[in-house]
Amino acid sequence: MEGAEEEIFFVLAGSGLSWQDDGDGEKTYEIGAGDCLVHLAGAEAHSVVAGREGIDYLVFGTRAKAEYAFFPRLKAGRMGMLWAGMIETHQWKQEDALGDPELPEPSPRPRGIVNIDEVEEEDWGRGDVLVHGRDLGIAAGSVQTGINYNRIEAGMLSAPPHHHSAEEEIFVMLDGEGTALLGEEEHPLRPGHVVARPAAGRVAHAFRAGDAGLTMLAYGTRDRGADIVYYPRSDKIYFRGVGVMARLEQLDYWDGEED
């Protein structure tokens, strides 16, 4: 159980069980390709148990600086890299000594697990922007972060080129092909590529789909109160916390400071 971090899992292939313990008993839930799992900070303890053919999944998290985690089977916790019982025996050896966890029969899935087929697709865009998106994070109850399953129409953009002051974004290419537009640079994309856009990087980004379209996961932190977005193509600036879009006169740092 993560004390401060919110985690989002996305299953790429295979199947298995989501093991969870919210303090009211252990439960399991069947999971497979296309499933999105949200684990809120301070909520249930969780793990993934692979099925016979294995399971491939991505995990996204918020990287809390003072993170602590609780391990209910050991009734112990970890603060950063510090483990209370590490002097005697390493944590993984203590876990191994307990044997395999009990796996109760699968229960009906909770709100925190959704499949892409269960989330309604919404079209978004104008002009050269057209995306068919499914907001998996909202559907599964995420709070600190978000994740979208986006299909970009062939030849179209994912969004107007922009960059964020406070929110960090990570994009994972799943299907099709396209191009990452990073400032003045263009980079070809194929399935398996990951594009990281750190906050305050000052390099605008967008994605253009190829002839077969482009499908991706778009993950991001959610800090709309502090976030400011700049759109260099139209010279707009968006103060997201107050919902104001404007154009401002750009000045040199020393403008008006010299005699």
PDB file of C-alpha atoms in Angstrom:
ATOM      1  CA  MET A   1       0.000   0.000   0.000  1.00  0.00           C
ATOM      2  CA  GLU A   2       1.507   3.300  -1.119  1.00  0.00           C
ATOM      3  CA  GLY A   3       1.188   6.090   1.401  1.00  0.00           C
ATOM      4  CA  ALA A   4       1.574   9.072  -0.915  1.00  0.00           C
ATOM      5  CA  GLU A   5       1.822   7.799  -4.482  1.00  0.00           C
ATOM      6  CA  GLU A   6      -1.110   7.152  -6.784  1.00  0.00           C
ATOM      7  CA  GLU A   7      -0.449   4.329  -9.224  1.00  0.00           C
ATOM      8  CA  ILE A   8      -2.084   3.447 -12.528  1.00  0.00           C
ATOM      9  CA  PHE A   9      -1.590   0.030 -14.151  1.00  0.00           C
ATOM     10  CA  PHE A  10      -2.426  -0.745 -17.785  1.00  0.00           C
ATOM     11  CA  VAL A  11      -2.445  -4.353 -19.025  1.00  0.00           C
ATOM     12  CA  LEU A  12      -0.875  -4.753 -22.473  1.00  0.00           C
ATOM     13  CA  ALA A  13      -1.197  -8.524 -22.933  1.00  0.00           C
ATOM     14  CA  GLY A  14      -1.870 -11.768 -21.092  1.00  0.00           C
ATOM     15  CA  SER A  15      -4.100 -12.199 -18.073  1.00  0.00           C
ATOM     16  CA  GLY A  16      -4.032 -12.751 -14.343  1.00  0.00           C
ATOM     17  CA  LEU A  17      -5.454 -11.531 -11.054  1.00  0.00           C
ATOM     18  CA  SER A  18      -5.370  -8.241  -9.213  1.00  0.00           C
ATOM     19  CA  TRP A  19      -4.823  -9.111  -5.542  1.00  0.00           C
ATOM     20  CA  GLN A  20      -6.098  -6.425  -3.164  1.00  0.00           C
ATOM     21  CA  ASP A  21      -6.546  -5.961   0.569  1.00  0.00           C
ATOM     22  CA  ASP A  22      -8.352  -2.833   1.753  1.00  0.00           C
ATOM     23  CA  GLY A  23      -8.263  -3.881   5.407  1.00  0.00           C
ATOM     24  CA  ASP A  24     -11.565  -5.696   5.045  1.00  0.00           C
ATOM     25  CA  GLY A  25     -10.128  -8.968   3.773  1.00  0.00           C
ATOM     26  CA  GLU A  26      -8.186 -10.179   0.745  1.00  0.00           C
ATOM     27  CA  LYS A  27      -9.894 -10.197  -2.653  1.00  0.00           C
ATOM     28  CA  THR A  28      -8.902 -11.018  -6.224  1.00  0.00           C
ATOM     29  CA  TYR A  29     -10.218  -9.665  -9.518  1.00  0.00           C
ATOM     30  CA  GLU A  30      -9.673 -11.061 -13.001  1.00  0.00           C
ATOM     31  CA  ILE A  31      -7.685  -8.761 -15.295  1.00  0.00           C
ATOM     32  CA  GLY A  32      -6.557  -8.930 -18.918  1.00  0.00           C
ATOM     33  CA  ALA A  33      -5.471  -6.951 -21.967  1.00  0.00           C
ATOM     34  CA  GLY A  34      -6.907  -3.437 -22.131  1.00  0.00           C
ATOM     35  CA  ASP A  35      -7.656  -3.217 -18.405  1.00  0.00           C
ATOM     36  CA  CYS A  36      -6.738  -0.090 -16.449  1.00  0.00           C
ATOM     37  CA  LEU A  37      -6.280  -0.282 -12.663  1.00  0.00           C
ATOM     38  CA  VAL A  38      -6.125   2.745 -10.367  1.00  0.00           C
ATOM     39  CA  HIS A  39      -4.669   2.445  -6.848  1.00  0.00           C
ATOM     40  CA  LEU A  40      -5.142   5.618  -4.837  1.00  0.00           C
ATOM     41  CA  ALA A  41      -2.617   6.820  -2.265  1.00  0.00           C
ATOM     42  CA  GLY A  42      -3.337   5.463   1.208  1.00  0.00           C
ATOM     43  CA  ALA A  43      -5.935   3.004  -0.090  1.00  0.00           C
ATOM     44  CA  GLU A  44      -5.714  -0.758  -0.636  1.00  0.00           C
ATOM     45  CA  ALA A  45      -2.617  -2.927  -0.613  1.00  0.00           C
ATOM     46  CA  HIS A  46      -2.240  -4.511  -4.035  1.00  0.00           C
ATOM     47  CA  SER A  47      -0.267  -6.828  -6.264  1.00  0.00           C
ATOM     48  CA  VAL A  48      -0.612  -8.620  -9.589  1.00  0.00           C
ATOM     49  CA  VAL A  49      -0.591 -12.405  -9.993  1.00  0.00           C
ATOM     50  CA  ALA A  50       0.195 -13.621 -13.512  1.00  0.00           C
ATOM     51  CA  GLY A  51      -1.948 -16.232 -15.216  1.00  0.00           C
ATOM     52  CA  ARG A  52      -0.579 -19.320 -16.968  1.00  0.00           C
ATOM     53  CA  GLU A  53       0.545 -17.401 -20.063  1.00  0.00           C
ATOM     54  CA  GLY A  54       2.039 -14.541 -18.053  1.00  0.00           C
ATOM     55  CA  ILE A  55       0.983 -10.911 -18.076  1.00  0.00           C
ATOM     56  CA  ASP A  56       2.556  -7.723 -19.460  1.00  0.00           C
ATOM     57  CA  TYR A  57       1.557  -4.416 -17.934  1.00  0.00           C
ATOM     58  CA  LEU A  58       2.747  -0.839 -17.509  1.00  0.00           C
ATOM     59  CA  VAL A  59       2.860   0.954 -14.157  1.00  0.00           C
ATOM     60  CA  PHE A  60       2.715   4.743 -13.833  1.00  0.00           C
ATOM     61  CA  GLY A  61       3.286   6.571 -10.541  1.00  0.00           C
ATOM     62  CA  THR A  62       3.781  10.023  -9.108  1.00  0.00           C
ATOM     63  CA  ARG A  63       7.284   9.584  -7.582  1.00  0.00           C
ATOM     64  CA  ALA A  64       6.550  11.078  -4.161  1.00  0.00           C
ATOM     65  CA  LYS A  65       9.810  12.291  -2.554  1.00  0.00           C
ATOM     66  CA  ALA A  66       8.908  11.111   0.961  1.00  0.00           C
ATOM     67  CA  GLU A  67       7.101   7.935  -0.031  1.00  0.00           C
ATOM     68  CA  TYR A  68       6.293   5.179   2.426  1.00  0.00           C
ATOM     69  CA  ALA A  69       4.782   1.806   1.674  1.00  0.00           C
ATOM     70  CA  PHE A  70       3.067  -0.745   3.940  1.00  0.00           C
ATOM     71  CA  PHE A  71       3.305  -4.503   3.323  1.00  0.00           C
ATOM     72  CA  PRO A  72       0.374  -6.174   5.131  1.00  0.00           C
ATOM     73  CA  ARG A  73       1.664  -9.741   4.952  1.00  0.00           C
ATOM     74  CA  LEU A  74       4.822  -8.710   6.841  1.00  0.00           C
ATOM     75  CA  LYS A  75       3.041  -6.101   8.958  1.00  0.00           C
ATOM     76  CA  ALA A  76       5.959  -3.791   8.204  1.00  0.00           C
ATOM     77  CA  GLY A  77       6.730  -0.746   6.118  1.00  0.00           C
ATOM     78  CA  ARG A  78       9.376   0.980   4.060  1.00  0.00           C
ATOM     79  CA  MET A  79      10.287   4.670   4.035  1.00  0.00           C
ATOM     80  CA  GLY A  80      12.140   5.386   0.810  1.00  0.00           C
ATOM     81  CA  MET A  81      14.988   2.839   0.758  1.00  0.00           C
ATOM     82  CA  LEU A  82      14.846   2.229   4.528  1.00  0.00           C
ATOM     83  CA  TRP A  83      13.387  -1.116   5.649  1.00  0.00           C
ATOM     84  CA  ALA A  84      12.992  -1.598   9.410  1.00  0.00           C
ATOM     85  CA  GLY A  85      14.028  -5.266   9.427  1.00  0.00           C
ATOM     86  CA  MET A  86      16.726  -5.033   6.754  1.00  0.00           C
ATOM     87  CA  ILE A  87      19.548  -5.518   9.246  1.00  0.00           C
ATOM     88  CA  GLU A  88      18.466  -9.091  10.014  1.00  0.00           C
ATOM     89  CA  THR A  89      16.941 -10.338   6.750  1.00  0.00           C
ATOM     90  CA  HIS A  90      16.145  -8.604   3.470  1.00  0.00           C
ATOM     91  CA  GLN A  91      12.493  -7.851   2.809  1.00  0.00           C
ATOM     92  CA  TRP A  92      12.211 -10.181  -0.204  1.00  0.00           C
ATOM     93  CA  LYS A  93      13.556 -13.123   1.822  1.00  0.00           C
ATOM     94  CA  GLN A  94      10.964 -12.396   4.503  1.00  0.00           C
ATOM     95  CA  GLU A  95       8.219 -12.348   1.846  1.00  0.00           C
ATOM     96  CA  ASP A  96       9.482 -15.598   0.323  1.00  0.00           C
ATOM     97  CA  ALA A  97       9.407 -17.313   3.703  1.00  0.00           C
ATOM     98  CA  LEU A  98       5.658 -16.639   3.929  1.00  0.00           C
ATOM     99  CA  GLY A  99       4.964 -18.695   0.809  1.00  0.00           C
ATOM    100  CA  ASP A 100       2.477 -17.836  -1.925  1.00  0.00           C
ATOM    101  CA  PRO A 101      -0.361 -15.505  -0.907  1.00  0.00           C
ATOM    102  CA  GLU A 102      -3.875 -16.869  -0.582  1.00  0.00           C
ATOM    103  CA  LEU A 103      -5.949 -16.323  -3.698  1.00  0.00           C
ATOM    104  CA  PRO A 104      -9.663 -16.253  -2.949  1.00  0.00           C
ATOM    105  CA  GLU A 105     -12.072 -16.800  -5.823  1.00  0.00           C
ATOM    106  CA  PRO A 106     -12.371 -13.698  -8.044  1.00  0.00           C
ATOM    107  CA  SER A 107     -14.985 -11.139  -7.004  1.00  0.00           C
ATOM    108  CA  PRO A 108     -16.965  -8.698  -9.175  1.00  0.00           C
ATOM    109  CA  ARG A 109     -14.583  -5.958 -10.222  1.00  0.00           C
ATOM    110  CA  PRO A 110     -14.567  -2.654  -8.299  1.00  0.00           C
ATOM    111  CA  ARG A 111     -14.738   0.823  -9.848  1.00  0.00           C
ATOM    112  CA  GLY A 112     -10.928   1.042  -9.816  1.00  0.00           C
ATOM    113  CA  ILE A 113     -10.628  -1.504 -12.658  1.00  0.00           C
ATOM    114  CA  VAL A 114     -12.012  -0.661 -16.110  1.00  0.00           C
ATOM    115  CA  ASN A 115     -11.406  -1.929 -19.619  1.00  0.00           C
ATOM    116  CA  ILE A 116     -11.047   0.322 -22.653  1.00  0.00           C
ATOM    117  CA  ASP A 117     -14.204  -1.280 -24.091  1.00  0.00           C
ATOM    118  CA  GLU A 118     -16.169  -0.148 -21.029  1.00  0.00           C
ATOM    119  CA  VAL A 119     -15.331   3.552 -21.444  1.00  0.00           C
ATOM    120  CA  GLU A 120     -17.223   5.578 -24.025  1.00  0.00           C
ATOM    121  CA  GLU A 121     -15.114   7.055 -26.807  1.00  0.00           C
ATOM    122  CA  GLU A 122     -15.298  10.820 -27.262  1.00  0.00           C
ATOM    123  CA  ASP A 123     -14.128  12.805 -30.282  1.00  0.00           C
ATOM    124  CA  TRP A 124     -12.073  15.938 -29.654  1.00  0.00           C
ATOM    125  CA  GLY A 125     -10.494  18.482 -31.967  1.00  0.00           C
ATOM    126  CA  ARG A 126     -10.902  21.119 -34.667  1.00  0.00           C
ATOM    127  CA  GLY A 127      -8.931  22.022 -37.779  1.00  0.00           C
ATOM    128  CA  ASP A 128      -5.921  19.703 -38.008  1.00  0.00           C
ATOM    129  CA  VAL A 129      -6.613  18.085 -34.603  1.00  0.00           C
ATOM    130  CA  LEU A 130      -8.816  14.979 -34.286  1.00  0.00           C
ATOM    131  CA  VAL A 131      -8.556  12.452 -31.448  1.00  0.00           C
ATOM    132  CA  HIS A 132     -10.893   9.624 -30.450  1.00  0.00           C
ATOM    133  CA  GLY A 133     -10.241   9.391 -26.708  1.00  0.00           C
ATOM    134  CA  ARG A 134     -11.272   7.270 -23.740  1.00  0.00           C
ATOM    135  CA  ASP A 135     -10.566   8.811 -20.315  1.00  0.00           C
ATOM    136  CA  LEU A 136      -9.580   5.714 -18.358  1.00  0.00           C
ATOM    137  CA  GLY A 137      -8.286   7.616 -15.339  1.00  0.00           C
ATOM    138  CA  ILE A 138     -11.551   9.440 -14.658  1.00  0.00           C
ATOM    139  CA  ALA A 139     -13.540   6.251 -15.243  1.00  0.00           C
ATOM    140  CA  ALA A 140     -11.416   4.343 -12.690  1.00  0.00           C
ATOM    141  CA  GLY A 141     -11.433   7.149 -10.107  1.00  0.00           C
ATOM    142  CA  SER A 142      -7.911   8.598 -10.329  1.00  0.00           C
ATOM    143  CA  VAL A 143      -7.256  11.790  -8.349  1.00  0.00           C
ATOM    144  CA  GLN A 144      -3.611  12.912  -8.622  1.00  0.00           C
ATOM    145  CA  THR A 145      -3.002  11.705 -12.176  1.00  0.00           C
ATOM    146  CA  GLY A 146      -4.787  10.831 -15.395  1.00  0.00           C
ATOM    147  CA  ILE A 147      -4.485   8.425 -18.304  1.00  0.00           C
ATOM    148  CA  ASN A 148      -6.223   8.471 -21.687  1.00  0.00           C
ATOM    149  CA  TYR A 149      -6.430   5.866 -24.439  1.00  0.00           C
ATOM    150  CA  ASN A 150      -6.225   7.981 -27.600  1.00  0.00           C
ATOM    151  CA  ARG A 151      -6.620   7.142 -31.288  1.00  0.00           C
ATOM    152  CA  ILE A 152      -5.377   9.936 -33.519  1.00  0.00           C
ATOM    153  CA  GLU A 153      -7.004  10.057 -36.927  1.00  0.00           C
ATOM    154  CA  ALA A 154      -4.689   9.481 -39.917  1.00  0.00           C
ATOM    155  CA  GLY A 155      -2.795  12.644 -40.863  1.00  0.00           C
ATOM    156  CA  MET A 156      -4.149  14.603 -37.888  1.00  0.00           C
ATOM    157  CA  LEU A 157      -2.586  15.988 -34.707  1.00  0.00           C
ATOM    158  CA  SER A 158      -3.127  14.884 -31.103  1.00  0.00           C
ATOM    159  CA  ALA A 159      -3.456  18.531 -29.954  1.00  0.00           C
ATOM    160  CA  PRO A 160      -2.157  21.956 -30.929  1.00  0.00           C
ATOM    161  CA  PRO A 161       1.589  22.078 -30.117  1.00  0.00           C
ATOM    162  CA  HIS A 162       1.942  23.165 -26.476  1.00  0.00           C
ATOM    163  CA  HIS A 163       4.000  22.793 -23.308  1.00  0.00           C
ATOM    164  CA  HIS A 164       3.115  22.770 -19.599  1.00  0.00           C
ATOM    165  CA  SER A 165       4.612  24.625 -16.660  1.00  0.00           C
ATOM    166  CA  ALA A 166       3.599  22.172 -13.908  1.00  0.00           C
ATOM    167  CA  GLU A 167       2.198  18.954 -15.367  1.00  0.00           C
ATOM    168  CA  GLU A 168       4.446  16.116 -16.532  1.00  0.00           C
ATOM    169  CA  GLU A 169       3.269  13.843 -19.346  1.00  0.00           C
ATOM    170  CA  ILE A 170       4.342  10.429 -20.648  1.00  0.00           C
ATOM    171  CA  PHE A 171       3.107   8.979 -23.944  1.00  0.00           C
ATOM    172  CA  VAL A 172       3.335   5.282 -24.879  1.00  0.00           C
ATOM    173  CA  MET A 173       2.761   4.278 -28.512  1.00  0.00           C
ATOM    174  CA  LEU A 174       0.559   1.195 -28.844  1.00  0.00           C
ATOM    175  CA  ASP A 175      -0.423   0.849 -32.495  1.00  0.00           C
ATOM    176  CA  GLY A 176       0.049   2.485 -35.894  1.00  0.00           C
ATOM    177  CA  GLU A 177       2.754   4.987 -36.724  1.00  0.00           C
ATOM    178  CA  GLY A 178       3.325   8.692 -36.644  1.00  0.00           C
ATOM    179  CA  THR A 179       5.647  11.553 -35.783  1.00  0.00           C
ATOM    180  CA  ALA A 180       6.536  13.304 -32.534  1.00  0.00           C
ATOM    181  CA  LEU A 181       6.725  17.058 -33.011  1.00  0.00           C
ATOM    182  CA  LEU A 182       9.143  18.465 -30.417  1.00  0.00           C
ATOM    183  CA  GLY A 183       9.742  22.135 -31.035  1.00  0.00           C
ATOM    184  CA  GLU A 184      11.330  22.385 -34.478  1.00  0.00           C
ATOM    185  CA  GLU A 185      12.300  18.691 -34.478  1.00  0.00           C
ATOM    186  CA  GLU A 186      10.358  15.718 -35.835  1.00  0.00           C
ATOM    187  CA  HIS A 187      10.921  12.119 -34.752  1.00  0.00           C
ATOM    188  CA  PRO A 188       9.300   8.985 -36.262  1.00  0.00           C
ATOM    189  CA  LEU A 189       7.212   6.831 -33.919  1.00  0.00           C
ATOM    190  CA  ARG A 190       6.225   3.162 -33.841  1.00  0.00           C
ATOM    191  CA  PRO A 191       4.625   0.856 -31.241  1.00  0.00           C
ATOM    192  CA  GLY A 192       6.785   0.601 -28.128  1.00  0.00           C
ATOM    193  CA  HIS A 193       8.135   4.130 -28.290  1.00  0.00           C
ATOM    194  CA  VAL A 194       7.807   6.194 -25.093  1.00  0.00           C
ATOM    195  CA  VAL A 195       7.905   9.989 -25.178  1.00  0.00           C
ATOM    196  CA  ALA A 196       8.483  11.839 -21.895  1.00  0.00           C
ATOM    197  CA  ARG A 197       7.571  15.506 -21.557  1.00  0.00           C
ATOM    198  CA  PRO A 198       8.768  16.892 -18.210  1.00  0.00           C
ATOM    199  CA  ALA A 199       7.128  19.955 -16.725  1.00  0.00           C
ATOM    200  CA  ALA A 200       8.649  23.337 -17.570  1.00  0.00           C
ATOM    201  CA  GLY A 201      10.689  21.845 -20.437  1.00  0.00           C
ATOM    202  CA  ARG A 202       9.824  24.836 -22.675  1.00  0.00           C
ATOM    203  CA  VAL A 203       9.670  22.620 -25.781  1.00  0.00           C
ATOM    204  CA  ALA A 204       6.223  22.358 -27.356  1.00  0.00           C
ATOM    205  CA  HIS A 205       4.974  18.897 -28.283  1.00  0.00           C
ATOM    206  CA  ALA A 206       2.276  17.296 -30.386  1.00  0.00           C
ATOM    207  CA  PHE A 207       1.861  14.022 -32.294  1.00  0.00           C
ATOM    208  CA  ARG A 208       0.904  13.586 -35.931  1.00  0.00           C
ATOM    209  CA  ALA A 209      -0.576  10.256 -37.002  1.00  0.00           C
ATOM    210  CA  GLY A 210       0.617   8.435 -40.102  1.00  0.00           C
ATOM    211  CA  ASP A 211      -1.529   6.868 -42.821  1.00  0.00           C
ATOM    212  CA  ALA A 212      -2.639   4.035 -40.503  1.00  0.00           C
ATOM    213  CA  GLY A 213      -3.468   6.356 -37.616  1.00  0.00           C
ATOM    214  CA  LEU A 214      -1.726   6.317 -34.233  1.00  0.00           C
ATOM    215  CA  THR A 215      -2.961   4.840 -30.942  1.00  0.00           C
ATOM    216  CA  MET A 216      -1.297   5.811 -27.675  1.00  0.00           C
ATOM    217  CA  LEU A 217      -1.628   6.012 -23.922  1.00  0.00           C
ATOM    218  CA  ALA A 218      -1.322   9.567 -22.587  1.00  0.00           C
ATOM    219  CA  TYR A 219      -0.442   9.701 -18.884  1.00  0.00           C
ATOM    220  CA  GLY A 220      -0.010  12.892 -16.924  1.00  0.00           C
ATOM    221  CA  THR A 221       0.135  14.399 -13.463  1.00  0.00           C
ATOM    222  CA  ARG A 222      -2.899  16.474 -12.531  1.00  0.00           C
ATOM    223  CA  ASP A 223      -1.973  19.908 -11.152  1.00  0.00           C
ATOM    224  CA  ARG A 224      -4.383  22.190 -12.964  1.00  0.00           C
ATOM    225  CA  GLY A 225      -4.362  24.811 -10.227  1.00  0.00           C
ATOM    226  CA  ALA A 226      -0.687  25.629 -10.797  1.00  0.00           C
ATOM    227  CA  ASP A 227      -0.384  24.650 -14.460  1.00  0.00           C
ATOM    228  CA  ILE A 228       0.073  27.172 -17.265  1.00  0.00           C
ATOM    229  CA  VAL A 229       0.035  26.018 -20.901  1.00  0.00           C
ATOM    230  CA  TYR A 230       1.645  27.911 -23.774  1.00  0.00           C
ATOM    231  CA  TYR A 231       0.665  27.387 -27.431  1.00  0.00           C
ATOM    232  CA  PRO A 232       3.467  28.794 -29.621  1.00  0.00           C
ATOM    233  CA  ARG A 233       1.626  28.268 -32.916  1.00  0.00           C
ATOM    234  CA  SER A 234      -1.145  30.698 -31.915  1.00  0.00           C
ATOM    235  CA  ASP A 235       0.847  32.578 -29.218  1.00  0.00           C
ATOM    236  CA  LYS A 236      -1.830  31.804 -26.603  1.00  0.00           C
ATOM    237  CA  ILE A 237      -1.292  31.203 -22.906  1.00  0.00           C
ATOM    238  CA  TYR A 238      -3.767  29.245 -20.783  1.00  0.00           C
ATOM    239  CA  PHE A 239      -3.972  29.849 -17.032  1.00  0.00           C
ATOM    240  CA  ARG A 240      -5.701  26.576 -16.204  1.00  0.00           C
ATOM    241  CA  GLY A 241      -6.341  27.251 -12.534  1.00  0.00           C
ATOM    242  CA  VAL A 242      -8.588  30.206 -13.306  1.00  0.00           C
ATOM    243  CA  GLY A 243      -9.734  29.072 -16.760  1.00  0.00           C
ATOM    244  CA  VAL A 244      -8.374  32.095 -18.640  1.00  0.00           C
ATOM    245  CA  MET A 245      -6.924  31.926 -22.168  1.00  0.00           C
ATOM    246  CA  ALA A 246      -5.084  35.062 -23.349  1.00  0.00           C
ATOM    247  CA  ARG A 247      -2.382  36.545 -25.543  1.00  0.00           C
ATOM    248  CA  LEU A 248       0.289  38.582 -23.776  1.00  0.00           C
ATOM    249  CA  GLU A 249       2.882  40.934 -25.152  1.00  0.00           C
ATOM    250  CA  GLN A 250       6.224  39.152 -25.083  1.00  0.00           C
ATOM    251  CA  LEU A 251       9.116  41.252 -23.801  1.00  0.00           C
ATOM    252  CA  ASP A 252      12.856  40.886 -23.298  1.00  0.00           C
ATOM    253  CA  TYR A 253      13.878  40.303 -19.671  1.00  0.00           C
ATOM    254  CA  TRP A 254      15.614  43.725 -19.526  1.00  0.00           C
ATOM    255  CA  ASP A 255      12.822  45.628 -21.255  1.00  0.00           C
ATOM    256  CA  GLY A 256      12.197  48.848 -19.277  1.00  0.00           C
ATOM    257  CA  GLU A 257      15.047  48.128 -16.851  1.00  0.00           C
ATOM    258  CA  GLU A 258      17.757  50.043 -18.693  1.00  0.00           C
ATOM    259  CA  ASP A 259      18.181  53.808 -18.791  1.00  0.00           C
TER     260      ASP A 259
END
